PDB file of C-alpha atoms and ligand atoms in Angstrom:
ATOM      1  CA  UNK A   1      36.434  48.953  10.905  1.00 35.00           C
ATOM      2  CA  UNK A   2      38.454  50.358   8.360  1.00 41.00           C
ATOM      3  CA  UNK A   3      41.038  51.436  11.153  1.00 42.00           C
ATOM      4  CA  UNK A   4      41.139  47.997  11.099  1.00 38.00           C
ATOM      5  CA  UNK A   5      41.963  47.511   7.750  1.00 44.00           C
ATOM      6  CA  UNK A   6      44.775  50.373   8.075  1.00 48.00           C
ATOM      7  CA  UNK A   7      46.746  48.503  11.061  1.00 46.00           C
ATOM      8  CA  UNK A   8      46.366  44.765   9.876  1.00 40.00           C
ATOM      9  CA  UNK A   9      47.804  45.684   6.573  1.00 40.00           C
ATOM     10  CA  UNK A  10      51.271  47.784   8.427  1.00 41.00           C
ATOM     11  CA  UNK A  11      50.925  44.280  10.884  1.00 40.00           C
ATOM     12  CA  UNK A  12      50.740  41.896   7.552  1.00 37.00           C
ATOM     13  CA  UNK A  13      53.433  43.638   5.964  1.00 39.00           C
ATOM     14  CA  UNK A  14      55.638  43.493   8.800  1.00 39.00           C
ATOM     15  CA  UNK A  15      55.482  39.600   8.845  1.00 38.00           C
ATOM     16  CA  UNK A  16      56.348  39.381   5.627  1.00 39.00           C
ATOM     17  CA  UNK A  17      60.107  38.205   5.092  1.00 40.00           C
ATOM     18  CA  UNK A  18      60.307  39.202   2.047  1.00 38.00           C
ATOM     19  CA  UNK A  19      59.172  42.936   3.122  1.00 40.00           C
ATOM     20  CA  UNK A  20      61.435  42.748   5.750  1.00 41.00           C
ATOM     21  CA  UNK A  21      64.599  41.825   3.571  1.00 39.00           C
ATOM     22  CA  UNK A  22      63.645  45.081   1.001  1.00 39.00           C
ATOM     23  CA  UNK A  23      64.576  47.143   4.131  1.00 42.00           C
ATOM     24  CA  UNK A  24      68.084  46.136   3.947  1.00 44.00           C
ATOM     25  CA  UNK A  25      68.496  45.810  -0.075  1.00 44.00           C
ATOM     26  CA  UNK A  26      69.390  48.934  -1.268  1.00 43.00           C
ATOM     27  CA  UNK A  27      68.245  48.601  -4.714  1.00 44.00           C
ATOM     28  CA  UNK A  28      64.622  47.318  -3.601  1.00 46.00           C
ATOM     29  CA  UNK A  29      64.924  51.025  -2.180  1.00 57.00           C
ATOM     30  CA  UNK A  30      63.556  53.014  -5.412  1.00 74.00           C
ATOM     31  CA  UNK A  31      63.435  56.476  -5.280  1.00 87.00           C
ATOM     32  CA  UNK A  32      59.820  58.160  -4.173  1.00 93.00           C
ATOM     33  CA  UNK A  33      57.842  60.221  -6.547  1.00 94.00           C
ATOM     34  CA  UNK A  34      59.458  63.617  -7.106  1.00 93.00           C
ATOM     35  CA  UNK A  35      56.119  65.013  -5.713  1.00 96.00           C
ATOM     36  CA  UNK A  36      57.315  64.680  -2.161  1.00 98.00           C
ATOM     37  CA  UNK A  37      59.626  66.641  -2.383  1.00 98.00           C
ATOM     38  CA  UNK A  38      57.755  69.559  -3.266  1.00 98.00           C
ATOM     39  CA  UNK A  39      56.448  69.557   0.435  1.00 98.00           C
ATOM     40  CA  UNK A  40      58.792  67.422   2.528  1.00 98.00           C
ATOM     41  CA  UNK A  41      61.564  69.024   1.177  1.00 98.00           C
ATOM     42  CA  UNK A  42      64.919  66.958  -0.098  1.00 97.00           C
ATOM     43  CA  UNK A  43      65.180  63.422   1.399  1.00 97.00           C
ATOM     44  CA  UNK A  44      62.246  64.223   3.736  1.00 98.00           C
ATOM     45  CA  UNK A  45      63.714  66.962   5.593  1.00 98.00           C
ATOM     46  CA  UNK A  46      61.127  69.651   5.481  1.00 98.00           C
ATOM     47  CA  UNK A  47      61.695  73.107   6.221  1.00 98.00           C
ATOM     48  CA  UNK A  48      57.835  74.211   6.243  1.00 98.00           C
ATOM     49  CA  UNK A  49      56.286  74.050   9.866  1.00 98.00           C
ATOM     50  CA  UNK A  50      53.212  72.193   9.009  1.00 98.00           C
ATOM     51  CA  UNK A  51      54.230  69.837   6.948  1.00 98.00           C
ATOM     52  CA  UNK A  52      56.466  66.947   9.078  1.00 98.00           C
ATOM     53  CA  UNK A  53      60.199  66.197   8.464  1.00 98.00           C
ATOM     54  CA  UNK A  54      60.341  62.320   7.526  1.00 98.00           C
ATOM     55  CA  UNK A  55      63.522  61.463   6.575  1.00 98.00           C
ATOM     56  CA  UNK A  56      64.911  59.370   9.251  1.00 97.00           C
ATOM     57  CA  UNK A  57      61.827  57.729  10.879  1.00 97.00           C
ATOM     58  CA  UNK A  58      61.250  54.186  10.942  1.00 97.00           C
ATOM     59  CA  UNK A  59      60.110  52.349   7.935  1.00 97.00           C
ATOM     60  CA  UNK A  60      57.427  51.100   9.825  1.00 97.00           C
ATOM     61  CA  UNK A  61      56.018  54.031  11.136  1.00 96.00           C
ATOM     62  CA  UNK A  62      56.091  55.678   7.952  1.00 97.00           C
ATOM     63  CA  UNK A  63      54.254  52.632   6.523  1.00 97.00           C
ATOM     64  CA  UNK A  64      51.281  53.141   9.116  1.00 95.00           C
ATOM     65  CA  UNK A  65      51.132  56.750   8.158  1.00 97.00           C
ATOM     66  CA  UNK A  66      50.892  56.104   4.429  1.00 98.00           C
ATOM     67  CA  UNK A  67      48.474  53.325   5.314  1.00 97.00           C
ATOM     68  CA  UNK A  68      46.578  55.130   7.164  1.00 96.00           C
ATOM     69  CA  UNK A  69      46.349  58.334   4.679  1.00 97.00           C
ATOM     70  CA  UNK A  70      45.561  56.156   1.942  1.00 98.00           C
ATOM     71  CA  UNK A  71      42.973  53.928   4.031  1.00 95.00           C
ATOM     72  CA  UNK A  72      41.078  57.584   5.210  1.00 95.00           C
ATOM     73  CA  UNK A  73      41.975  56.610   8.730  1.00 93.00           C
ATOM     74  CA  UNK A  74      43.250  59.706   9.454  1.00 95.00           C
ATOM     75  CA  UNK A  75      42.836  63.156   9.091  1.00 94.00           C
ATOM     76  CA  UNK A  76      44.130  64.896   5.810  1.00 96.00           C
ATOM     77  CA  UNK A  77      44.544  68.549   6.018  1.00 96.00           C
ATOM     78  CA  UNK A  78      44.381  70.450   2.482  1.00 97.00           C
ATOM     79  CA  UNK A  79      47.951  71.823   1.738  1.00 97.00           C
ATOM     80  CA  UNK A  80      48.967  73.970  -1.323  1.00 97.00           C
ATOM     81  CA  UNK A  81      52.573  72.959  -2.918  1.00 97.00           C
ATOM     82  CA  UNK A  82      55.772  74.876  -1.184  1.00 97.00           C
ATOM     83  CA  UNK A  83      58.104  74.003  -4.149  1.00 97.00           C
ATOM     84  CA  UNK A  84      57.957  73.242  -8.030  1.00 95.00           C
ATOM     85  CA  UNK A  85      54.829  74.437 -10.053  1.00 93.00           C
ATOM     86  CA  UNK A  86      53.044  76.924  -8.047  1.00 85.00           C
ATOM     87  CA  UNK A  87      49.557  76.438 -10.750  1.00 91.00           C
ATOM     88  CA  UNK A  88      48.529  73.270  -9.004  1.00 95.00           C
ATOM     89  CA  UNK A  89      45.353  72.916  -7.068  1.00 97.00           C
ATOM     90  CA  UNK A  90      45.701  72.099  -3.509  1.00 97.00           C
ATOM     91  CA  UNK A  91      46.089  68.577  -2.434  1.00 97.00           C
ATOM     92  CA  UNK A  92      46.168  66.335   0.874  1.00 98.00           C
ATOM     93  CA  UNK A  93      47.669  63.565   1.771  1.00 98.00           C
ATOM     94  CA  UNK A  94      44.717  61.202   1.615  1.00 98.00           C
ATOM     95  CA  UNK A  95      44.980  62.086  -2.744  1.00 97.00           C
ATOM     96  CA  UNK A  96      48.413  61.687  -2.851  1.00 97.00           C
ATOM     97  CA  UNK A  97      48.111  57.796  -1.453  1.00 98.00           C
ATOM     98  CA  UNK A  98      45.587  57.351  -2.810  1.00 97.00           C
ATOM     99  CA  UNK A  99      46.648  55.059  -5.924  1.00 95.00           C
ATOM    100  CA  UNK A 100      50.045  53.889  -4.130  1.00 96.00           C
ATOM    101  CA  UNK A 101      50.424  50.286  -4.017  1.00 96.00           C
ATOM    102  CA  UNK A 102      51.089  48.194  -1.037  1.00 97.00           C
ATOM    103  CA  UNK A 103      54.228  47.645  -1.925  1.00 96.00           C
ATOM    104  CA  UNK A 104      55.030  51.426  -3.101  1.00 96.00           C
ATOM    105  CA  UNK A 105      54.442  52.224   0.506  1.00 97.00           C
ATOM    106  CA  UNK A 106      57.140  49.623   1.490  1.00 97.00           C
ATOM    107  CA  UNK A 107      59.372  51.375  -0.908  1.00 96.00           C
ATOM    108  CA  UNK A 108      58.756  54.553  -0.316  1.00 97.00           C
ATOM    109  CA  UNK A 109      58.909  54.709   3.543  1.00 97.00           C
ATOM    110  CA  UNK A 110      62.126  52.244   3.408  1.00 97.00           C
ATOM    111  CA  UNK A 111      63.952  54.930   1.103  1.00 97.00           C
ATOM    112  CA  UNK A 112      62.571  57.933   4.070  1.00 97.00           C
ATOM    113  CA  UNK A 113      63.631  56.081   6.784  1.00 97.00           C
ATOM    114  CA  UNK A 114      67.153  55.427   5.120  1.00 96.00           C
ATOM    115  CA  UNK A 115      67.984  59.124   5.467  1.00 97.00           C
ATOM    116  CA  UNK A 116      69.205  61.621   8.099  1.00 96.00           C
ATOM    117  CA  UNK A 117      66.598  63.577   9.963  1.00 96.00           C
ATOM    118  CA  UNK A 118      67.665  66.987  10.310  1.00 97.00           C
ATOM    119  CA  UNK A 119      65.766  68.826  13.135  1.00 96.00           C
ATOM    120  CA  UNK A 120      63.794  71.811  12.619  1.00 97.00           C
ATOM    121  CA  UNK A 121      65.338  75.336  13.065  1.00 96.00           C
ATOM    122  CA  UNK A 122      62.699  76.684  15.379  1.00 96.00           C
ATOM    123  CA  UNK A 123      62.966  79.002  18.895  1.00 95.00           C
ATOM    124  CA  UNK A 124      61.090  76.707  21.752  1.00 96.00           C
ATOM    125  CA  UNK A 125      61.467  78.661  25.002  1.00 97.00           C
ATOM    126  CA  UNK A 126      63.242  76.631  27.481  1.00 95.00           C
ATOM    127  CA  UNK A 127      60.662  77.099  30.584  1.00 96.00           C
ATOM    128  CA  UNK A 128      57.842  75.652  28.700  1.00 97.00           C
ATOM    129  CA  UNK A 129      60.577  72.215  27.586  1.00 96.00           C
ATOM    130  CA  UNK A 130      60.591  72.115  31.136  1.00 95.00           C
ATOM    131  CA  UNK A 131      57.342  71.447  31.898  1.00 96.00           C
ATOM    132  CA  UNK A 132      56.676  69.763  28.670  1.00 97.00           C
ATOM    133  CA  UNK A 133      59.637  67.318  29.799  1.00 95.00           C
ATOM    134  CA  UNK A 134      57.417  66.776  33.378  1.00 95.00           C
ATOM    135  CA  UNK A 135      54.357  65.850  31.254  1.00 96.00           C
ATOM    136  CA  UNK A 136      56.192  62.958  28.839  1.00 95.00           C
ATOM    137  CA  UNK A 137      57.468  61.356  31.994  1.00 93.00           C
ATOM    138  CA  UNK A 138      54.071  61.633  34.261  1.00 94.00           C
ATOM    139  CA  UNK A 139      51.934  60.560  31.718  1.00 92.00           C
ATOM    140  CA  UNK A 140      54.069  57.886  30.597  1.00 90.00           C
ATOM    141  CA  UNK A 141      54.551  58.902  26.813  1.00 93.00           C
ATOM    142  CA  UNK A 142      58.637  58.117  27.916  1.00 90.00           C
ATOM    143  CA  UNK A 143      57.074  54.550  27.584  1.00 91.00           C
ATOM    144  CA  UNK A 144      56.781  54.623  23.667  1.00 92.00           C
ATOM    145  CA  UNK A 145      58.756  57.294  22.851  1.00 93.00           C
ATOM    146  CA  UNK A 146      61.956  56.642  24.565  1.00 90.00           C
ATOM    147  CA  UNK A 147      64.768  59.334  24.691  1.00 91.00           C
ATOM    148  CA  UNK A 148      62.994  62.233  24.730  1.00 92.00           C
ATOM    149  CA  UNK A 149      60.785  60.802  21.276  1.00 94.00           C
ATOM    150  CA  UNK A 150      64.328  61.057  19.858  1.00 93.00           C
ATOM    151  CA  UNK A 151      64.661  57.112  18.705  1.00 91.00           C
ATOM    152  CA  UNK A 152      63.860  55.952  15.746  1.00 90.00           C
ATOM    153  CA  UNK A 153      63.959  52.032  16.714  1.00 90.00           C
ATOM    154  CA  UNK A 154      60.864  53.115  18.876  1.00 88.00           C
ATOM    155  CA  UNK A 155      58.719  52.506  15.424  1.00 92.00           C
ATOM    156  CA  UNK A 156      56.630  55.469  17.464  1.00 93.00           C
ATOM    157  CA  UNK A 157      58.011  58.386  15.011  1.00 95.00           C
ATOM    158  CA  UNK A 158      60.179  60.867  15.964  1.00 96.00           C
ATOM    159  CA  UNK A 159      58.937  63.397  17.843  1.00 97.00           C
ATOM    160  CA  UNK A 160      62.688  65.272  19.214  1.00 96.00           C
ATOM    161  CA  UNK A 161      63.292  68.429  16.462  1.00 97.00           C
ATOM    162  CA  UNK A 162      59.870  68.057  15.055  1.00 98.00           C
ATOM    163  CA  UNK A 163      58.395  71.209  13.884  1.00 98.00           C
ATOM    164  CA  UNK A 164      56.495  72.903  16.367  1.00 98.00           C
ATOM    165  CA  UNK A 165      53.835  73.885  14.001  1.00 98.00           C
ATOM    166  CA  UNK A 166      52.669  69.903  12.974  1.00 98.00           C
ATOM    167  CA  UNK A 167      53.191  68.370  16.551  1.00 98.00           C
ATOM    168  CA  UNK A 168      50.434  71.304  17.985  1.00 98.00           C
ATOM    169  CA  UNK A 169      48.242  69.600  15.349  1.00 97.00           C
ATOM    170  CA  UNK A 170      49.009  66.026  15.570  1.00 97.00           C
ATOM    171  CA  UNK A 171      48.637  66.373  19.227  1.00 97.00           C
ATOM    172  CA  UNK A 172      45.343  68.454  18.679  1.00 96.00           C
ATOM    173  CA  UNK A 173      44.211  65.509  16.786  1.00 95.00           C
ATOM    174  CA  UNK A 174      44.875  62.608  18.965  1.00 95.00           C
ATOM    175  CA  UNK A 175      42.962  64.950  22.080  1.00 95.00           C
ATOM    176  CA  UNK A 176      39.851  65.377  19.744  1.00 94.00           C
ATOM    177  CA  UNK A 177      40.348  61.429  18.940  1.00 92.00           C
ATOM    178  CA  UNK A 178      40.799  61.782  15.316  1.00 93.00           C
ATOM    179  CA  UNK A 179      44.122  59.614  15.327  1.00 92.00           C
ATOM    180  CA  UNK A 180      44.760  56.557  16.590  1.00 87.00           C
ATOM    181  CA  UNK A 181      46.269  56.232  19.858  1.00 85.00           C
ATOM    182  CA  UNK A 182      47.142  52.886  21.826  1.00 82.00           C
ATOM    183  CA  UNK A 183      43.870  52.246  24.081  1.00 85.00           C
ATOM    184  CA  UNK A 184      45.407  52.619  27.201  1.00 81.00           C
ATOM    185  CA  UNK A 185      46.156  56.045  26.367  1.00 82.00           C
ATOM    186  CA  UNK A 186      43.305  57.507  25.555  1.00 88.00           C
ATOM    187  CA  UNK A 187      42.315  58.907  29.079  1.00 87.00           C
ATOM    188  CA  UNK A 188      45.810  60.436  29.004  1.00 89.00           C
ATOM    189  CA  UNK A 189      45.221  62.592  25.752  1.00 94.00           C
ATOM    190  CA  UNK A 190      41.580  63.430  26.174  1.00 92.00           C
ATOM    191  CA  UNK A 191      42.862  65.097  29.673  1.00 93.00           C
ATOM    192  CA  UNK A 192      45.383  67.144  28.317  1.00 96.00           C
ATOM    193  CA  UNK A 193      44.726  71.168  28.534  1.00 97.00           C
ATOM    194  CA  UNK A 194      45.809  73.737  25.836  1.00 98.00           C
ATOM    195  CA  UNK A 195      49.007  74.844  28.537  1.00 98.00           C
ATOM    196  CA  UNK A 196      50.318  71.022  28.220  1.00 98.00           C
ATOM    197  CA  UNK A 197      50.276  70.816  24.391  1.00 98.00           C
ATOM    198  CA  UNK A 198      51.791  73.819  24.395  1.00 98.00           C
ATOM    199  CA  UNK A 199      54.890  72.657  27.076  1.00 98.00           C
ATOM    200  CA  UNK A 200      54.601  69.207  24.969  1.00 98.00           C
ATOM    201  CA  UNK A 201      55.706  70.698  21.789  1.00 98.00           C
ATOM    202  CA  UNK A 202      58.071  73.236  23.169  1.00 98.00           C
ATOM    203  CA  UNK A 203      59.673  70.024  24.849  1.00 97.00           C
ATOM    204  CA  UNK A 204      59.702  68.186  22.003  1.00 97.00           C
ATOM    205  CA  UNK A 205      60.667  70.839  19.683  1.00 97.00           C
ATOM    206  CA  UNK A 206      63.701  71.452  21.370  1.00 94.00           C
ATOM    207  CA  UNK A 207      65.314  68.282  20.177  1.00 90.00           C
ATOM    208  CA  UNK A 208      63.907  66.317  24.286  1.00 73.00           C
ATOM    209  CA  UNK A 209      66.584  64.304  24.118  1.00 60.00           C
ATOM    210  CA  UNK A 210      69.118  67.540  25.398  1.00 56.00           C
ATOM    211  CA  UNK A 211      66.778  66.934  28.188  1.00 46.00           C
ATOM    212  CA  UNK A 212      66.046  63.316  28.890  1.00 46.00           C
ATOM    213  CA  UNK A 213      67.841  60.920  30.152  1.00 47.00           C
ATOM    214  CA  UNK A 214      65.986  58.009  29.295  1.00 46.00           C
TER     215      UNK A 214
HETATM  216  C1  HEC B   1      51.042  69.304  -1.027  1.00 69.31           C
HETATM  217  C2  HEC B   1      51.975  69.007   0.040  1.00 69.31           C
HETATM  218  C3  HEC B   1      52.358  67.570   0.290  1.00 69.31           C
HETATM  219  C4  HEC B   1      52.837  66.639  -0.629  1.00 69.31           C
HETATM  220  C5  HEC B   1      52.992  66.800  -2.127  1.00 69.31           C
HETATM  221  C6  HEC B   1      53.137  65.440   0.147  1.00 69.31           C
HETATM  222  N1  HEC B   1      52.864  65.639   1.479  1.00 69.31           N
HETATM  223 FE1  HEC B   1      53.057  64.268   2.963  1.00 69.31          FE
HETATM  224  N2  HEC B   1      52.239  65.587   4.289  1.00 69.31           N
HETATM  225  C7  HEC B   1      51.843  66.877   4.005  1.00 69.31           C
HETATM  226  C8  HEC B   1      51.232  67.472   5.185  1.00 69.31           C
HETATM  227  C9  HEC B   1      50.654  68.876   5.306  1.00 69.31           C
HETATM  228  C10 HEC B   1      51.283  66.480   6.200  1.00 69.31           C
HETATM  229  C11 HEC B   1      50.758  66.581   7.634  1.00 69.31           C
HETATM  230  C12 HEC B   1      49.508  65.741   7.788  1.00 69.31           C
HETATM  231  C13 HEC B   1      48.297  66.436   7.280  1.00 69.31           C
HETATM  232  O1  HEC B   1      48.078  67.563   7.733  1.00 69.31           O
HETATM  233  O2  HEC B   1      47.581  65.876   6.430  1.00 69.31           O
HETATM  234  C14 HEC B   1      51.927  65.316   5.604  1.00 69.31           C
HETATM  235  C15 HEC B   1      52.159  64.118   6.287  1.00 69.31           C
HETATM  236  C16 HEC B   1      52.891  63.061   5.773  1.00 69.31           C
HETATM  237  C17 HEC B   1      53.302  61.898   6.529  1.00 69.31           C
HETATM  238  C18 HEC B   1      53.032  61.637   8.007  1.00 69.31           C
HETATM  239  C19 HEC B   1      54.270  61.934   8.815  1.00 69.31           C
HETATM  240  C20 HEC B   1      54.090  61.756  10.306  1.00 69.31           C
HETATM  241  O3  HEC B   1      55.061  62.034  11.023  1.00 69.31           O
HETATM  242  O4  HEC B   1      53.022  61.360  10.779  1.00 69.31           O
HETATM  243  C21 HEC B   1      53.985  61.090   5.674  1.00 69.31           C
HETATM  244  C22 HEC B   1      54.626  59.747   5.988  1.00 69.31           C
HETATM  245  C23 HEC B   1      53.997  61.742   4.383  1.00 69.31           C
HETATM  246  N3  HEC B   1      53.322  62.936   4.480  1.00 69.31           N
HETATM  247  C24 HEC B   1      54.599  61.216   3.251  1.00 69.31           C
HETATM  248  C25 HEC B   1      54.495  61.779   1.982  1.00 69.31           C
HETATM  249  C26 HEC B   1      54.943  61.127   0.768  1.00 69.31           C
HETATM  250  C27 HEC B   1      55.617  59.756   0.728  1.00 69.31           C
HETATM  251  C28 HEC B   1      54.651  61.963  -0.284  1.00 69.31           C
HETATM  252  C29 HEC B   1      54.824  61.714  -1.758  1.00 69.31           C
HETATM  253  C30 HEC B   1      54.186  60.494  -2.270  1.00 69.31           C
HETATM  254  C31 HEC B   1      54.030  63.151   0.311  1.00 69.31           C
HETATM  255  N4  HEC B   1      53.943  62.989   1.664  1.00 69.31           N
HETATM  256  C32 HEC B   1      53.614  64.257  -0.413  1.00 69.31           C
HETATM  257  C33 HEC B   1      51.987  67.526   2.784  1.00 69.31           C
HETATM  258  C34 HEC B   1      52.385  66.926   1.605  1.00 69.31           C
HETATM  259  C1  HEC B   2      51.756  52.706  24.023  1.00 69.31           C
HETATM  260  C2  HEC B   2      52.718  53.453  23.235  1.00 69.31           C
HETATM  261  C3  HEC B   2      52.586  54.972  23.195  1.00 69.31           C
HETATM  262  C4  HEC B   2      52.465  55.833  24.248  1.00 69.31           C
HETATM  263  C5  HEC B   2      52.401  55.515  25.723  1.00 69.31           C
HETATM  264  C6  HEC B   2      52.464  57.177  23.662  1.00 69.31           C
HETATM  265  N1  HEC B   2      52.595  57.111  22.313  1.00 69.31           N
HETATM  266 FE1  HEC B   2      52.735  58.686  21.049  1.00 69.31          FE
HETATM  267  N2  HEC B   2      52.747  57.406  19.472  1.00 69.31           N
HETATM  268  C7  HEC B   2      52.775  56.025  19.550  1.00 69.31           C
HETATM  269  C8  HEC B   2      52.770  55.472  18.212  1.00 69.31           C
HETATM  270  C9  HEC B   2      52.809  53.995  17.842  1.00 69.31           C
HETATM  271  C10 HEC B   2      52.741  56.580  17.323  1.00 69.31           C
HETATM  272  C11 HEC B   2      52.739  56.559  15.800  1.00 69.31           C
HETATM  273  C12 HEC B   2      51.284  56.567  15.399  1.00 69.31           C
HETATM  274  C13 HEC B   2      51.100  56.917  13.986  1.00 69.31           C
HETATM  275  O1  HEC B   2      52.044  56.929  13.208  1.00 69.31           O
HETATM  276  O2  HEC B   2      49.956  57.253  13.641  1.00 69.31           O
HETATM  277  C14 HEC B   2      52.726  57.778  18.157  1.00 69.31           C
HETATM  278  C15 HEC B   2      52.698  59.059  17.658  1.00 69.31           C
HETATM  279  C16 HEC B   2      52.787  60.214  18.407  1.00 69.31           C
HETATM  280  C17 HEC B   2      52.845  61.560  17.864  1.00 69.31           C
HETATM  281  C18 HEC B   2      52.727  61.948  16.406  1.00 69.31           C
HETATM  282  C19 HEC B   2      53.999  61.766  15.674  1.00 69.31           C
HETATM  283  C20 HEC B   2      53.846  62.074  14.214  1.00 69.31           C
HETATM  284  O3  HEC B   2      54.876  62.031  13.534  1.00 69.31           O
HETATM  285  O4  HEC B   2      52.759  62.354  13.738  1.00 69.31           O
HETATM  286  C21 HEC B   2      52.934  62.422  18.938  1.00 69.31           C
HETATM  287  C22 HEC B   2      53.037  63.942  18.878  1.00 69.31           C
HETATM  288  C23 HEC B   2      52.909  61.608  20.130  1.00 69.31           C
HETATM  289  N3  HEC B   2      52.819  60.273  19.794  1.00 69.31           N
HETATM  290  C24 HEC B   2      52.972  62.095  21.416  1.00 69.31           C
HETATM  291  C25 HEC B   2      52.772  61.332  22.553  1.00 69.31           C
HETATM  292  C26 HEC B   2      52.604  61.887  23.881  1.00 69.31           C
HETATM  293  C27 HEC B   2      52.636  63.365  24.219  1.00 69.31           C
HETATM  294  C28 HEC B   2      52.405  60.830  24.725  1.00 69.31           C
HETATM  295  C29 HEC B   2      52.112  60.874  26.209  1.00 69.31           C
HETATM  296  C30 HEC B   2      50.915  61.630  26.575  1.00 69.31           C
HETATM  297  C31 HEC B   2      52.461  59.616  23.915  1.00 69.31           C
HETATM  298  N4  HEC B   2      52.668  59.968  22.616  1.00 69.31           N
HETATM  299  C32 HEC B   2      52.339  58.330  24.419  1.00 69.31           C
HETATM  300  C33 HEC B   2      52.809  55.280  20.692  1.00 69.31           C
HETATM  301  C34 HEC B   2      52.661  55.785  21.979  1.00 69.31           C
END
């Protein structure tokens, strides 16, 4: 139910003309709270391997994150600050959304998704790509996340140059069903073993676009 509540609002929002015209204004584009920053690094490109990079993902995917943080739809893992005041408690991302507007999430994810996403720095081994890059196109994931998860117009995230270290869990999370994943899809995750997340993220990691095609 409140799933529910989490998707209808991203599917409202993206009806909305008015929404949809802030994407292109560049002053309806304020700047997020300086808090980001102090885990997602400057303009969202984080250099911490569990906390995602999100400058450069679509607006709208952004939106369903923040959406679904704020609407306890998905898991929030506890995380301690990497930058700024080092005396603050832990937080999540759940508390952080908490008390952000509907239209604050518009805002915020329209200024992420305005800037460059600069992969992660990270060492996947090339064998394991390889069989990661097998997986995406057998079990259809090429279908959402075209060019190797590289594409931003997907509105699926980005998944290419993703740190390693998030997409283990994210992946993790979806298997155990404590994401959302498209219906159809289900069977697909619940199925996967250990050795395919593993060759997943090593294939997505290393930027999967070097390697796909598509
Ligand atoms: C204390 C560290 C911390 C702060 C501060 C923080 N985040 Fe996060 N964020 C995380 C972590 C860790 C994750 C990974 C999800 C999880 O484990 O909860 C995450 C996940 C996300 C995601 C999901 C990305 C994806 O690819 O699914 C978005 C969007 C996001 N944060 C936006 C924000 C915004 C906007 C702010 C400021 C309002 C913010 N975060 C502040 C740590 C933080
Ligand atoms: C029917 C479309 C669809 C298919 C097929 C699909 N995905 Fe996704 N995927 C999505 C959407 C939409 C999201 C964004 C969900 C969200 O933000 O919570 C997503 C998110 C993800 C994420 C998390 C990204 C992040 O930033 O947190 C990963 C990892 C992922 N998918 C991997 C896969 C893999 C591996 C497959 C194949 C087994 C696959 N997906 C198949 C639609 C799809």
């Amino acid at each position: 139910m409140q799933m529910k509540t989490a998707l209808l609002l991203t599917f409202s929002f993206a009806a909305i003309p008015g929404a949809i015209l802030a994407y292109d204004s560049p002053e309806a584009t304020s700047t997020p709270p300086a808090v980001c920053a102090d885990c997602h690094g400057k303009d969202g490109a984080s250099t911490e391997p569990d906390v995602p990079i999100i400058g450069g993902i679509s607006a709208l995917a952004l939106e369903e994150d923040l959406f679904a943080f704020r609407d306890r739809v998905r898991p929030c893992r506890t995380s301690k600050y990497r930058a700024g005041a080092s005396d603050r408690p832990t937080t999540d991302m759940c508390r952080i959304s908490a008390d952000l507007s509907d239209d604050e999430i518009v805002q915020i994810s329209a200024f992420y998704a305005s800037k460059a996403f600069v992969p992660a720095k990270q060492q996947p081994d090339p064998e394991k790509a390889a069989s990661g890059e097998i997986i995406h196109k057998n079990l259809m994931c090429v279908g959402c996340h075209g060019k190797g998860g590289s594409d931003p117009a997907d509105d699926a995230s980005i998944l290419a140059g993703q740190w390693m270290g998030y997409l283990t869990i994210a992946l993790t999370d979806f298997r155990a069903g404590k994401r959302w994943i498209p219906k159809n899809m289900e069977d697909n995750f619940q199925n996967l073993t250990d050795q395919d997340i593993e060759a997943l993220v090593h294939f997505y990691g290393s930027g999967g676009y070097r390697h796909e095609s598509n």
